[in-house]
């Protein structure tokens, strides 16, 4: 524990800016993945353990598209679209068969998908790790704000993720489709009875969830290494986000992701070697004081 | 019990929990048998037989004198011959006098096991690539003692129990007469015990953990290491970095290494030597990211806040690549000198924007030692496999060069004879700092190329390489061994 370092960091604008940026980038990319987990759970009551696979595939597809076209924008869009499509196929072909069945059965299917795709990635892209490399547009020196370091690339990523958070929030609360999704989350039988095609609705929810995870993987590909099995660590953190924020709550996912980002950003200064522990302590505290999560409905 | 001539009359064989009495074979009979076998081996040449045909012979046969158990395994028929005999003063007992008759008796099989699948499969595949090249080379020059060699590659996934099982199987069932243990450290210690038990000749090619051969309690009589030894690298790296730090006046350092045994122990070992050579060095920040952590941002910003003059890191492979890419975003490499022993060809190939000026060791570099032989080998490997060799590739190549030289010198494949021939053996090889590498009497190699230089984004990737001084390395290694009561 190094509380002096944390104190002096908080007293310095430069340190606050740098660590906040670092917390934001970690938090916002995590949000994109966790939003899908929480959305799918909220509407379908499926704990999607295969969600990390979409994150991984998004990264790999973007890597290949960038290699072929040299356009980062195209790479990111293809990564997101490919995994959105993958989400639909995954839901229609596998998950739709186990709605309402034992959670162990759902877990088994998701885990099988994780293993199969980890191996497929090895067969297609090889067992070695890959690095996409920074697109040339972003090969620029970092900005300095109040003495703190803000890399332009990260500013853009945070901006995109924030935009998506806003679109998701507005879409769910203002549009007819959003209202249907929320209604389906509360009472799917009633929604179905009202003549709404829930089959299409569920597929779209999986498309959004898969697409967001793929988007996160594609956006992060220039700075993170691509390897088979990379979806696993981000999946664990997504579940922590879902527990803290409340199962099924997009706002909760955003707040919890940012909390985890900030705990990482500032925890590494004040509690080096115990940053991960802090995240779990946060989770335990939420579970004790508010078991349904910060924004969750009472169970 | 002593026989009539005063010599031990036999041995009790412990086998699968049973004790079997094995009396000494009559020397005349043994000689006659050996001669007969040699005669047969020379007269026969390898032919391919349908496994289906071999399977017809599987079963047990016997008469009053002997019992024969025939088994088929992977296109080979093996027979266990057991003689039924009546020993003076004891009841009828089974005497195991097995030998294995093989359809392809002339080919010399060499067992190789490694990690051939999973995230660090490169360790095994780049070892296998190098050994395949060696197999072709050696067979083109007549094999070992006139017998063509053939590798049997097995995947242990790096798990110690599996490694031990595979090693035993390679010798006992597959009939391998030599072993190349290309495991990483964790599994190599398990293989070491199997080798000690079986008494087979074995060369460890990828385990860098010093105690495997340095600790006399762990060293095995017929097992050798042809690879870097951790303590050599730590001394060489610390010496180089201390010199560099003195010249550039770098007193404030930070460390950033993976949070498990390798990262923590090896960082401590480097720092111990480093502080010895440059006592005024101060470590002002430490970061311990998890192995495979996707995002290093908070680690990087923390290092930036601490404002060290230099950073020492043991991150490797995908983690090192991610760290460099994320560090680039924060212009980390322009704000501090970064030093790591782990920039190798796979990392250089994966990182698109390798920053210039990282101080790095040469794990394998085809421009160090800067000789035509080294360059030629590196380019031939690249041409054959369409990827550059790794540190593990040269180590496995040298292992085969040692086997080749030792077998020539001993004119035998017997493990003990080979071990005697290997000790003190000095061979000519492109990977030595002066064109030679020596097998020291503690069963580990010395004199291999260790150099440190700085990175450059384009080929040859590491330039201004300074060779380490082996005199100093051995002097400090000896001190280190004394501290650990190894000598």
GROMACS .gro file of N, CA and C in nm, chain B residues 100-249:
model
  450
  399UNK      N    1   1.440  -5.659  -2.763
  399UNK     CA    2   1.332  -5.619  -2.850
  399UNK      C    3   1.377  -5.638  -2.994
  400UNK      N    4   1.304  -5.719  -3.064
  400UNK     CA    5   1.335  -5.739  -3.205
  400UNK      C    6   1.252  -5.643  -3.288
  401UNK      N    7   1.312  -5.576  -3.381
  401UNK     CA    8   1.240  -5.472  -3.452
  401UNK      C    9   1.247  -5.492  -3.603
  402UNK      N   10   1.137  -5.454  -3.667
  402UNK     CA   11   1.132  -5.467  -3.811
  402UNK      C   12   1.230  -5.371  -3.878
  403UNK      N   13   1.252  -5.254  -3.812
  403UNK     CA   14   1.341  -5.156  -3.872
  403UNK      C   15   1.460  -5.133  -3.781
  404UNK      N   16   1.527  -5.241  -3.746
  404UNK     CA   17   1.629  -5.234  -3.643
  404UNK      C   18   1.743  -5.140  -3.678
  405UNK      N   19   1.764  -5.114  -3.804
  405UNK     CA   20   1.882  -5.038  -3.841
  405UNK      C   21   1.868  -4.889  -3.815
  406UNK      N   22   1.746  -4.837  -3.821
  406UNK     CA   23   1.728  -4.693  -3.801
  406UNK      C   24   1.743  -4.657  -3.654
  407UNK      N   25   1.819  -4.550  -3.629
  407UNK     CA   26   1.838  -4.505  -3.492
  407UNK      C   27   1.730  -4.404  -3.457
  408UNK      N   28   1.646  -4.440  -3.363
  408UNK     CA   29   1.537  -4.349  -3.327
  408UNK      C   30   1.580  -4.256  -3.214
  409UNK      N   31   1.546  -4.128  -3.230
  409UNK     CA   32   1.576  -4.030  -3.127
  409UNK      C   33   1.445  -3.968  -3.082
  410UNK      N   34   1.417  -3.978  -2.954
  410UNK     CA   35   1.291  -3.924  -2.901
  410UNK      C   36   1.304  -3.776  -2.873
  411UNK      N   37   1.205  -3.699  -2.914
  411UNK     CA   38   1.203  -3.557  -2.882
  411UNK      C   39   1.066  -3.522  -2.828
  412UNK      N   40   1.061  -3.455  -2.715
  412UNK     CA   41   0.933  -3.415  -2.660
  412UNK      C   42   0.937  -3.268  -2.626
  413UNK      N   43   0.822  -3.203  -2.642
  413UNK     CA   44   0.819  -3.060  -2.617
  413UNK      C   45   0.675  -3.013  -2.610
  414UNK      N   46   0.658  -2.882  -2.603
  414UNK     CA   47   0.524  -2.823  -2.608
  414UNK      C   48   0.493  -2.796  -2.754
  415UNK      N   49   0.406  -2.877  -2.812
  415UNK     CA   50   0.378  -2.861  -2.955
  415UNK      C   51   0.238  -2.807  -2.980
  416UNK      N   52   0.163  -2.774  -2.874
  416UNK     CA   53   0.032  -2.714  -2.892
  416UNK      C   54   0.009  -2.614  -2.779
  417UNK      N   55  -0.089  -2.525  -2.798
  417UNK     CA   56  -0.117  -2.425  -2.696
  417UNK      C   57  -0.046  -2.294  -2.726
  418UNK      N   58  -0.060  -2.196  -2.634
  418UNK     CA   59  -0.010  -2.062  -2.665
  418UNK      C   60   0.142  -2.053  -2.681
  419UNK      N   61   0.219  -2.144  -2.621
  419UNK     CA   62   0.363  -2.135  -2.642
  419UNK      C   63   0.413  -2.252  -2.727
  420UNK      N   64   0.330  -2.290  -2.825
  420UNK     CA   65   0.368  -2.399  -2.915
  420UNK      C   66   0.495  -2.365  -2.994
  421UNK      N   67   0.522  -2.235  -3.010
  421UNK     CA   68   0.641  -2.195  -3.087
  421UNK      C   69   0.768  -2.258  -3.028
  422UNK      N   70   0.769  -2.273  -2.895
  422UNK     CA   71   0.884  -2.337  -2.831
  422UNK      C   72   0.910  -2.473  -2.893
  423UNK      N   73   0.804  -2.553  -2.908
  423UNK     CA   74   0.820  -2.687  -2.963
  423UNK      C   75   0.838  -2.688  -3.113
  424UNK      N   76   0.756  -2.606  -3.183
  424UNK     CA   77   0.760  -2.614  -3.329
  424UNK      C   78   0.893  -2.561  -3.383
  425UNK      N   79   0.948  -2.456  -3.322
  425UNK     CA   80   1.074  -2.404  -3.375
  425UNK      C   81   1.190  -2.496  -3.336
  426UNK      N   82   1.173  -2.574  -3.227
  426UNK     CA   83   1.272  -2.676  -3.193
  426UNK      C   84   1.266  -2.790  -3.294
  427UNK      N   85   1.142  -2.832  -3.324
  427UNK     CA   86   1.122  -2.943  -3.418
  427UNK      C   87   1.176  -2.907  -3.557
  428UNK      N   88   1.149  -2.782  -3.599
  428UNK     CA   89   1.201  -2.737  -3.729
  428UNK      C   90   1.353  -2.752  -3.737
  429UNK      N   91   1.420  -2.706  -3.629
  429UNK     CA   92   1.566  -2.712  -3.629
  429UNK      C   93   1.614  -2.857  -3.631
  430UNK      N   94   1.547  -2.943  -3.553
  430UNK     CA   95   1.590  -3.083  -3.547
  430UNK      C   96   1.567  -3.153  -3.680
  431UNK      N   97   1.460  -3.115  -3.751
  431UNK     CA   98   1.434  -3.176  -3.881
  431UNK      C   99   1.547  -3.142  -3.979
  432UNK      N  100   1.591  -3.017  -3.974
  432UNK     CA  101   1.705  -2.978  -4.059
  432UNK      C  102   1.828  -3.060  -4.023
  433UNK      N  103   1.851  -3.077  -3.892
  433UNK     CA  104   1.967  -3.155  -3.846
  433UNK      C  105   1.957  -3.301  -3.891
  434UNK      N  106   1.836  -3.357  -3.882
  434UNK     CA  107   1.816  -3.496  -3.922
  434UNK      C  108   1.857  -3.515  -4.069
  435UNK      N  109   1.810  -3.423  -4.154
  435UNK     CA  110   1.846  -3.431  -4.297
  435UNK      C  111   1.997  -3.419  -4.316
  436UNK      N  112   2.056  -3.323  -4.242
  436UNK     CA  113   2.199  -3.300  -4.258
  436UNK      C  114   2.278  -3.423  -4.216
  437UNK      N  115   2.242  -3.477  -4.098
  437UNK     CA  116   2.318  -3.591  -4.044
  437UNK      C  117   2.300  -3.715  -4.132
  438UNK      N  118   2.177  -3.738  -4.178
  438UNK     CA  119   2.154  -3.854  -4.264
  438UNK      C  120   2.226  -3.842  -4.398
  439UNK      N  121   2.241  -3.718  -4.445
  439UNK     CA  122   2.312  -3.698  -4.572
  439UNK      C  123   2.459  -3.731  -4.557
  440UNK      N  124   2.511  -3.723  -4.433
  440UNK     CA  125   2.653  -3.755  -4.412
  440UNK      C  126   2.670  -3.892  -4.349
  441UNK      N  127   2.567  -3.978  -4.361
  441UNK     CA  128   2.586  -4.116  -4.317
  441UNK      C  129   2.527  -4.152  -4.183
  442UNK      N  130   2.453  -4.060  -4.121
  442UNK     CA  131   2.387  -4.092  -3.994
  442UNK      C  132   2.484  -4.106  -3.878
  443UNK      N  133   2.439  -4.173  -3.773
  443UNK     CA  134   2.523  -4.197  -3.655
  443UNK      C  135   2.572  -4.341  -3.660
  444UNK      N  136   2.702  -4.360  -3.659
  444UNK     CA  137   2.764  -4.492  -3.668
  444UNK      C  138   2.709  -4.571  -3.786
  445UNK      N  139   2.684  -4.500  -3.895
  445UNK     CA  140   2.637  -4.566  -4.016
  445UNK      C  141   2.487  -4.593  -4.018
  446UNK      N  142   2.418  -4.559  -3.909
  446UNK     CA  143   2.273  -4.583  -3.904
  446UNK      C  144   2.198  -4.453  -3.929
  447UNK      N  145   2.098  -4.454  -4.019
  447UNK     CA  146   2.020  -4.331  -4.039
  447UNK      C  147   1.943  -4.297  -3.911
  448UNK      N  148   1.929  -4.169  -3.883
  448UNK     CA  149   1.854  -4.130  -3.763
  448UNK      C  150   1.713  -4.088  -3.801
  449UNK      N  151   1.622  -4.104  -3.703
  449UNK     CA  152   1.483  -4.068  -3.726
  449UNK      C  153   1.426  -4.014  -3.595
  450UNK      N  154   1.373  -3.892  -3.601
  450UNK     CA  155   1.315  -3.834  -3.479
  450UNK      C  156   1.174  -3.883  -3.457
  451UNK      N  157   1.139  -3.905  -3.331
  451UNK     CA  158   1.000  -3.931  -3.294
  451UNK      C  159   0.958  -3.812  -3.208
  452UNK      N  160   0.869  -3.726  -3.264
  452UNK     CA  161   0.828  -3.604  -3.193
  452UNK      C  162   0.701  -3.629  -3.113
  453UNK      N  163   0.701  -3.588  -2.987
  453UNK     CA  164   0.582  -3.607  -2.904
  453UNK      C  165   0.546  -3.476  -2.832
  454UNK      N  166   0.415  -3.453  -2.819
  454UNK     CA  167   0.367  -3.333  -2.751
  454UNK      C  168   0.334  -3.366  -2.606
  455UNK      N  169   0.399  -3.299  -2.513
  455UNK     CA  170   0.368  -3.320  -2.371
  455UNK      C  171   0.282  -3.207  -2.317
  456UNK      N  172   0.256  -3.106  -2.398
  456UNK     CA  173   0.184  -2.985  -2.358
  456UNK      C  174   0.252  -2.915  -2.240
  457UNK      N  175   0.375  -2.954  -2.212
  457UNK     CA  176   0.450  -2.887  -2.106
  457UNK      C  177   0.411  -2.929  -1.965
  458UNK      N  178   0.327  -3.032  -1.954
  458UNK     CA  179   0.286  -3.074  -1.819
  458UNK      C  180   0.383  -3.178  -1.765
  459UNK      N  181   0.434  -3.156  -1.643
  459UNK     CA  182   0.538  -3.244  -1.589
  459UNK      C  183   0.501  -3.393  -1.590
  460UNK      N  184   0.381  -3.430  -1.544
  460UNK     CA  185   0.348  -3.573  -1.538
  460UNK      C  186   0.345  -3.632  -1.678
  461UNK      N  187   0.285  -3.558  -1.770
  461UNK     CA  188   0.276  -3.604  -1.908
  461UNK      C  189   0.417  -3.616  -1.967
  462UNK      N  190   0.502  -3.519  -1.936
  462UNK     CA  191   0.639  -3.521  -1.988
  462UNK      C  192   0.712  -3.645  -1.940
  463UNK      N  193   0.696  -3.678  -1.813
  463UNK     CA  194   0.764  -3.795  -1.757
  463UNK      C  195   0.712  -3.922  -1.825
  464UNK      N  196   0.582  -3.928  -1.844
  464UNK     CA  197   0.523  -4.047  -1.908
  464UNK      C  198   0.573  -4.062  -2.052
  465UNK      N  199   0.572  -3.948  -2.125
  465UNK     CA  200   0.614  -3.951  -2.265
  465UNK      C  201   0.761  -3.995  -2.276
  466UNK      N  202   0.845  -3.942  -2.187
  466UNK     CA  203   0.988  -3.975  -2.193
  466UNK      C  204   1.008  -4.126  -2.173
  467UNK      N  205   0.939  -4.181  -2.075
  467UNK     CA  206   0.949  -4.324  -2.046
  467UNK      C  207   0.902  -4.407  -2.166
  468UNK      N  208   0.790  -4.362  -2.224
  468UNK     CA  209   0.734  -4.434  -2.337
  468UNK      C  210   0.826  -4.430  -2.459
  469UNK      N  211   0.888  -4.313  -2.482
  469UNK     CA  212   0.978  -4.299  -2.597
  469UNK      C  213   1.089  -4.402  -2.589
  470UNK      N  214   1.141  -4.423  -2.468
  470UNK     CA  215   1.252  -4.517  -2.452
  470UNK      C  216   1.201  -4.661  -2.448
  471UNK      N  217   1.103  -4.688  -2.364
  471UNK     CA  218   1.061  -4.826  -2.339
  471UNK      C  219   0.977  -4.886  -2.451
  472UNK      N  220   0.883  -4.809  -2.507
  472UNK     CA  221   0.793  -4.868  -2.606
  472UNK      C  222   0.832  -4.833  -2.748
  473UNK      N  223   0.879  -4.710  -2.769
  473UNK     CA  224   0.906  -4.667  -2.905
  473UNK      C  225   1.048  -4.703  -2.947
  474UNK      N  226   1.130  -4.741  -2.851
  474UNK     CA  227   1.263  -4.787  -2.884
  474UNK      C  228   1.362  -4.678  -2.919
  475UNK      N  229   1.342  -4.557  -2.861
  475UNK     CA  230   1.438  -4.449  -2.886
  475UNK      C  231   1.565  -4.474  -2.806
  476UNK      N  232   1.678  -4.455  -2.872
  476UNK     CA  233   1.804  -4.482  -2.804
  476UNK      C  234   1.869  -4.356  -2.750
  477UNK      N  235   1.825  -4.239  -2.800
  477UNK     CA  236   1.875  -4.112  -2.748
  477UNK      C  237   1.753  -4.023  -2.725
  478UNK      N  238   1.767  -3.927  -2.632
  478UNK     CA  239   1.656  -3.834  -2.608
  478UNK      C  240   1.701  -3.690  -2.629
  479UNK      N  241   1.612  -3.611  -2.688
  479UNK     CA  242   1.629  -3.466  -2.690
  479UNK      C  243   1.509  -3.411  -2.613
  480UNK      N  244   1.535  -3.356  -2.496
  480UNK     CA  245   1.426  -3.305  -2.414
  480UNK      C  246   1.412  -3.155  -2.442
  481UNK      N  247   1.314  -3.122  -2.526
  481UNK     CA  248   1.296  -2.980  -2.564
  481UNK      C  249   1.185  -2.915  -2.481
  482UNK      N  250   1.171  -2.959  -2.357
  482UNK     CA  251   1.068  -2.903  -2.269
  482UNK      C  252   1.115  -2.770  -2.210
  483UNK      N  253   1.016  -2.689  -2.169
  483UNK     CA  254   1.049  -2.572  -2.088
  483UNK      C  255   1.083  -2.622  -1.947
  484UNK      N  256   1.127  -2.529  -1.862
  484UNK     CA  257   1.187  -2.571  -1.734
  484UNK      C  258   1.098  -2.661  -1.650
  485UNK      N  259   0.970  -2.626  -1.636
  485UNK     CA  260   0.885  -2.701  -1.542
  485UNK      C  261   0.889  -2.850  -1.573
  486UNK      N  262   0.874  -2.886  -1.700
  486UNK     CA  263   0.868  -3.028  -1.736
  486UNK      C  264   1.006  -3.091  -1.743
  487UNK      N  265   1.109  -3.012  -1.769
  487UNK     CA  266   1.242  -3.072  -1.786
  487UNK      C  267   1.290  -3.137  -1.656
  488UNK      N  268   1.245  -3.083  -1.542
  488UNK     CA  269   1.286  -3.144  -1.415
  488UNK      C  270   1.223  -3.283  -1.399
  489UNK      N  271   1.102  -3.301  -1.452
  489UNK     CA  272   1.037  -3.432  -1.446
  489UNK      C  273   1.109  -3.530  -1.537
  490UNK      N  274   1.148  -3.482  -1.657
  490UNK     CA  275   1.221  -3.567  -1.752
  490UNK      C  276   1.356  -3.609  -1.691
  491UNK      N  277   1.419  -3.514  -1.622
  491UNK     CA  278   1.548  -3.541  -1.559
  491UNK      C  279   1.541  -3.667  -1.472
  492UNK      N  280   1.435  -3.681  -1.395
  492UNK     CA  281   1.423  -3.797  -1.304
  492UNK      C  282   1.401  -3.926  -1.382
  493UNK      N  283   1.328  -3.918  -1.492
  493UNK     CA  284   1.309  -4.037  -1.576
  493UNK      C  285   1.443  -4.080  -1.635
  494UNK      N  286   1.521  -3.981  -1.680
  494UNK     CA  287   1.652  -4.011  -1.740
  494UNK      C  288   1.744  -4.074  -1.636
  495UNK      N  289   1.739  -4.021  -1.514
  495UNK     CA  290   1.821  -4.076  -1.406
  495UNK      C  291   1.782  -4.224  -1.383
  496UNK      N  292   1.654  -4.250  -1.388
  496UNK     CA  293   1.603  -4.384  -1.363
  496UNK      C  294   1.640  -4.481  -1.475
  497UNK      N  295   1.623  -4.438  -1.600
  497UNK     CA  296   1.645  -4.527  -1.714
  497UNK      C  297   1.791  -4.533  -1.757
  498UNK      N  298   1.868  -4.431  -1.720
  498UNK     CA  299   2.009  -4.429  -1.758
  498UNK      C  300   2.032  -4.407  -1.907
  499UNK      N  301   1.936  -4.343  -1.975
  499UNK     CA  302   1.948  -4.318  -2.118
  499UNK      C  303   2.018  -4.183  -2.139
  500UNK      N  304   2.079  -4.165  -2.256
  500UNK     CA  305   2.144  -4.037  -2.284
  500UNK      C  306   2.038  -3.934  -2.322
  501UNK      N  307   2.051  -3.814  -2.266
  501UNK     CA  308   1.949  -3.711  -2.289
  501UNK      C  309   2.014  -3.573  -2.291
  502UNK      N  310   1.970  -3.488  -2.385
  502UNK     CA  311   2.015  -3.349  -2.384
  502UNK      C  312   1.893  -3.260  -2.368
  503UNK      N  313   1.895  -3.178  -2.262
  503UNK     CA  314   1.789  -3.078  -2.244
  503UNK      C  315   1.823  -2.959  -2.332
  504UNK      N  316   1.727  -2.915  -2.414
  504UNK     CA  317   1.761  -2.809  -2.509
  504UNK      C  318   1.691  -2.676  -2.483
  505UNK      N  319   1.590  -2.673  -2.397
  505UNK     CA  320   1.518  -2.546  -2.380
  505UNK      C  321   1.504  -2.500  -2.236
  506UNK      N  322   1.551  -2.578  -2.142
  506UNK     CA  323   1.535  -2.539  -2.002
  506UNK      C  324   1.652  -2.451  -1.960
  507UNK      N  325   1.620  -2.328  -1.919
  507UNK     CA  326   1.726  -2.234  -1.883
  507UNK      C  327   1.745  -2.223  -1.732
  508UNK      N  328   1.662  -2.293  -1.655
  508UNK     CA  329   1.673  -2.281  -1.510
  508UNK      C  330   1.805  -2.338  -1.462
  509UNK      N  331   1.884  -2.254  -1.394
  509UNK     CA  332   2.022  -2.290  -1.362
  509UNK      C  333   2.034  -2.419  -1.283
  510UNK      N  334   1.944  -2.440  -1.184
  510UNK     CA  335   1.964  -2.551  -1.091
  510UNK      C  336   1.955  -2.688  -1.158
  511UNK      N  337   1.897  -2.698  -1.275
  511UNK     CA  338   1.882  -2.827  -1.344
  511UNK      C  339   2.017  -2.899  -1.355
  512UNK      N  340   2.123  -2.822  -1.382
  512UNK     CA  341   2.255  -2.885  -1.389
  512UNK      C  342   2.349  -2.831  -1.281
  513UNK      N  343   2.322  -2.710  -1.232
  513UNK     CA  344   2.415  -2.650  -1.135
  513UNK      C  345   2.406  -2.720  -1.001
  514UNK      N  346   2.288  -2.763  -0.961
  514UNK     CA  347   2.270  -2.829  -0.832
  514UNK      C  348   2.310  -2.975  -0.845
  515UNK      N  349   2.417  -3.016  -0.775
  515UNK     CA  350   2.464  -3.156  -0.792
  515UNK      C  351   2.359  -3.258  -0.752
  516UNK      N  352   2.262  -3.218  -0.669
  516UNK     CA  353   2.158  -3.314  -0.629
  516UNK      C  354   2.057  -3.336  -0.742
  517UNK      N  355   2.046  -3.239  -0.830
  517UNK     CA  356   1.950  -3.250  -0.940
  517UNK      C  357   2.016  -3.303  -1.068
  518UNK      N  358   2.145  -3.272  -1.084
  518UNK     CA  359   2.216  -3.316  -1.204
  518UNK      C  360   2.208  -3.469  -1.217
  519UNK      N  361   2.191  -3.517  -1.341
  519UNK     CA  362   2.184  -3.662  -1.363
  519UNK      C  363   2.304  -3.706  -1.445
  520UNK      N  364   2.354  -3.830  -1.422
  520UNK     CA  365   2.480  -3.873  -1.485
  520UNK      C  366   2.477  -3.871  -1.638
  521UNK      N  367   2.362  -3.900  -1.699
  521UNK     CA  368   2.361  -3.909  -1.846
  521UNK      C  369   2.279  -3.797  -1.911
  522UNK      N  370   2.243  -3.694  -1.831
  522UNK     CA  371   2.164  -3.583  -1.886
  522UNK      C  372   2.249  -3.457  -1.894
  523UNK      N  373   2.237  -3.386  -2.005
  523UNK     CA  374   2.316  -3.265  -2.028
  523UNK      C  375   2.224  -3.152  -2.072
  524UNK      N  376   2.273  -3.029  -2.057
  524UNK     CA  377   2.196  -2.914  -2.105
  524UNK      C  378   2.273  -2.847  -2.218
  525UNK      N  379   2.208  -2.831  -2.334
  525UNK     CA  380   2.265  -2.748  -2.439
  525UNK      C  381   2.167  -2.634  -2.458
  526UNK      N  382   2.184  -2.529  -2.378
  526UNK     CA  383   2.091  -2.415  -2.381
  526UNK      C  384   2.153  -2.305  -2.297
  527UNK      N  385   2.093  -2.187  -2.307
  527UNK     CA  386   2.133  -2.081  -2.217
  527UNK      C  387   2.111  -2.128  -2.074
  528UNK      N  388   2.193  -2.077  -1.981
  528UNK     CA  389   2.168  -2.102  -1.841
  528UNK      C  390   2.132  -1.968  -1.778
  529UNK      N  391   2.022  -1.965  -1.704
  529UNK     CA  392   1.968  -1.841  -1.647
  529UNK      C  393   2.074  -1.751  -1.585
  530UNK      N  394   2.162  -1.811  -1.505
  530UNK     CA  395   2.258  -1.727  -1.432
  530UNK      C  396   2.357  -1.663  -1.528
  531UNK      N  397   2.393  -1.731  -1.638
  531UNK     CA  398   2.483  -1.671  -1.738
  531UNK      C  399   2.419  -1.545  -1.797
  532UNK      N  400   2.292  -1.556  -1.834
  532UNK     CA  401   2.222  -1.442  -1.894
  532UNK      C  402   2.208  -1.327  -1.795
  533UNK      N  403   2.180  -1.363  -1.668
  533UNK     CA  404   2.162  -1.258  -1.568
  533UNK      C  405   2.293  -1.181  -1.546
  534UNK      N  406   2.405  -1.254  -1.539
  534UNK     CA  407   2.534  -1.187  -1.521
  534UNK      C  408   2.566  -1.100  -1.643
  535UNK      N  409   2.552  -1.160  -1.761
  535UNK     CA  410   2.588  -1.088  -1.883
  535UNK      C  411   2.500  -0.964  -1.901
  536UNK      N  412   2.369  -0.980  -1.877
  536UNK     CA  413   2.277  -0.868  -1.892
  536UNK      C  414   2.306  -0.757  -1.792
  537UNK      N  415   2.328  -0.797  -1.667
  537UNK     CA  416   2.353  -0.696  -1.563
  537UNK      C  417   2.483  -0.621  -1.589
  538UNK      N  418   2.586  -0.695  -1.635
  538UNK     CA  419   2.714  -0.629  -1.666
  538UNK      C  420   2.695  -0.524  -1.775
  539UNK      N  421   2.624  -0.565  -1.880
  539UNK     CA  422   2.602  -0.473  -1.992
  539UNK      C  423   2.523  -0.351  -1.946
  540UNK      N  424   2.414  -0.377  -1.873
  540UNK     CA  425   2.327  -0.267  -1.833
  540UNK      C  426   2.398  -0.175  -1.732
  541UNK      N  427   2.481  -0.233  -1.646
  541UNK     CA  428   2.555  -0.149  -1.550
  541UNK      C  429   2.649  -0.055  -1.624
  542UNK      N  430   2.721  -0.110  -1.722
  542UNK     CA  431   2.810  -0.027  -1.805
  542UNK      C  432   2.731   0.084  -1.873
  543UNK      N  433   2.619   0.043  -1.932
  543UNK     CA  434   2.535   0.137  -2.005
  543UNK      C  435   2.481   0.244  -1.912
  544UNK      N  436   2.435   0.201  -1.794
  544UNK     CA  437   2.379   0.296  -1.697
  544UNK      C  438   2.486   0.394  -1.650
  545UNK      N  439   2.610   0.343  -1.631
  545UNK     CA  440   2.718   0.431  -1.589
  545UNK      C  441   2.746   0.536  -1.696
  546UNK      N  442   2.754   0.491  -1.821
  546UNK     CA  443   2.785   0.582  -1.931
  546UNK      C  444   2.677   0.688  -1.949
  547UNK      N  445   2.550   0.646  -1.934
  547UNK     CA  446   2.440   0.739  -1.959
  547UNK      C  447   2.389   0.803  -1.829
  548UNK      N  448   2.453   0.772  -1.718
  548UNK     CA  449   2.413   0.824  -1.587
  548UNK      C  450   2.266   0.793  -1.556
   0.00000   0.00000   0.00000
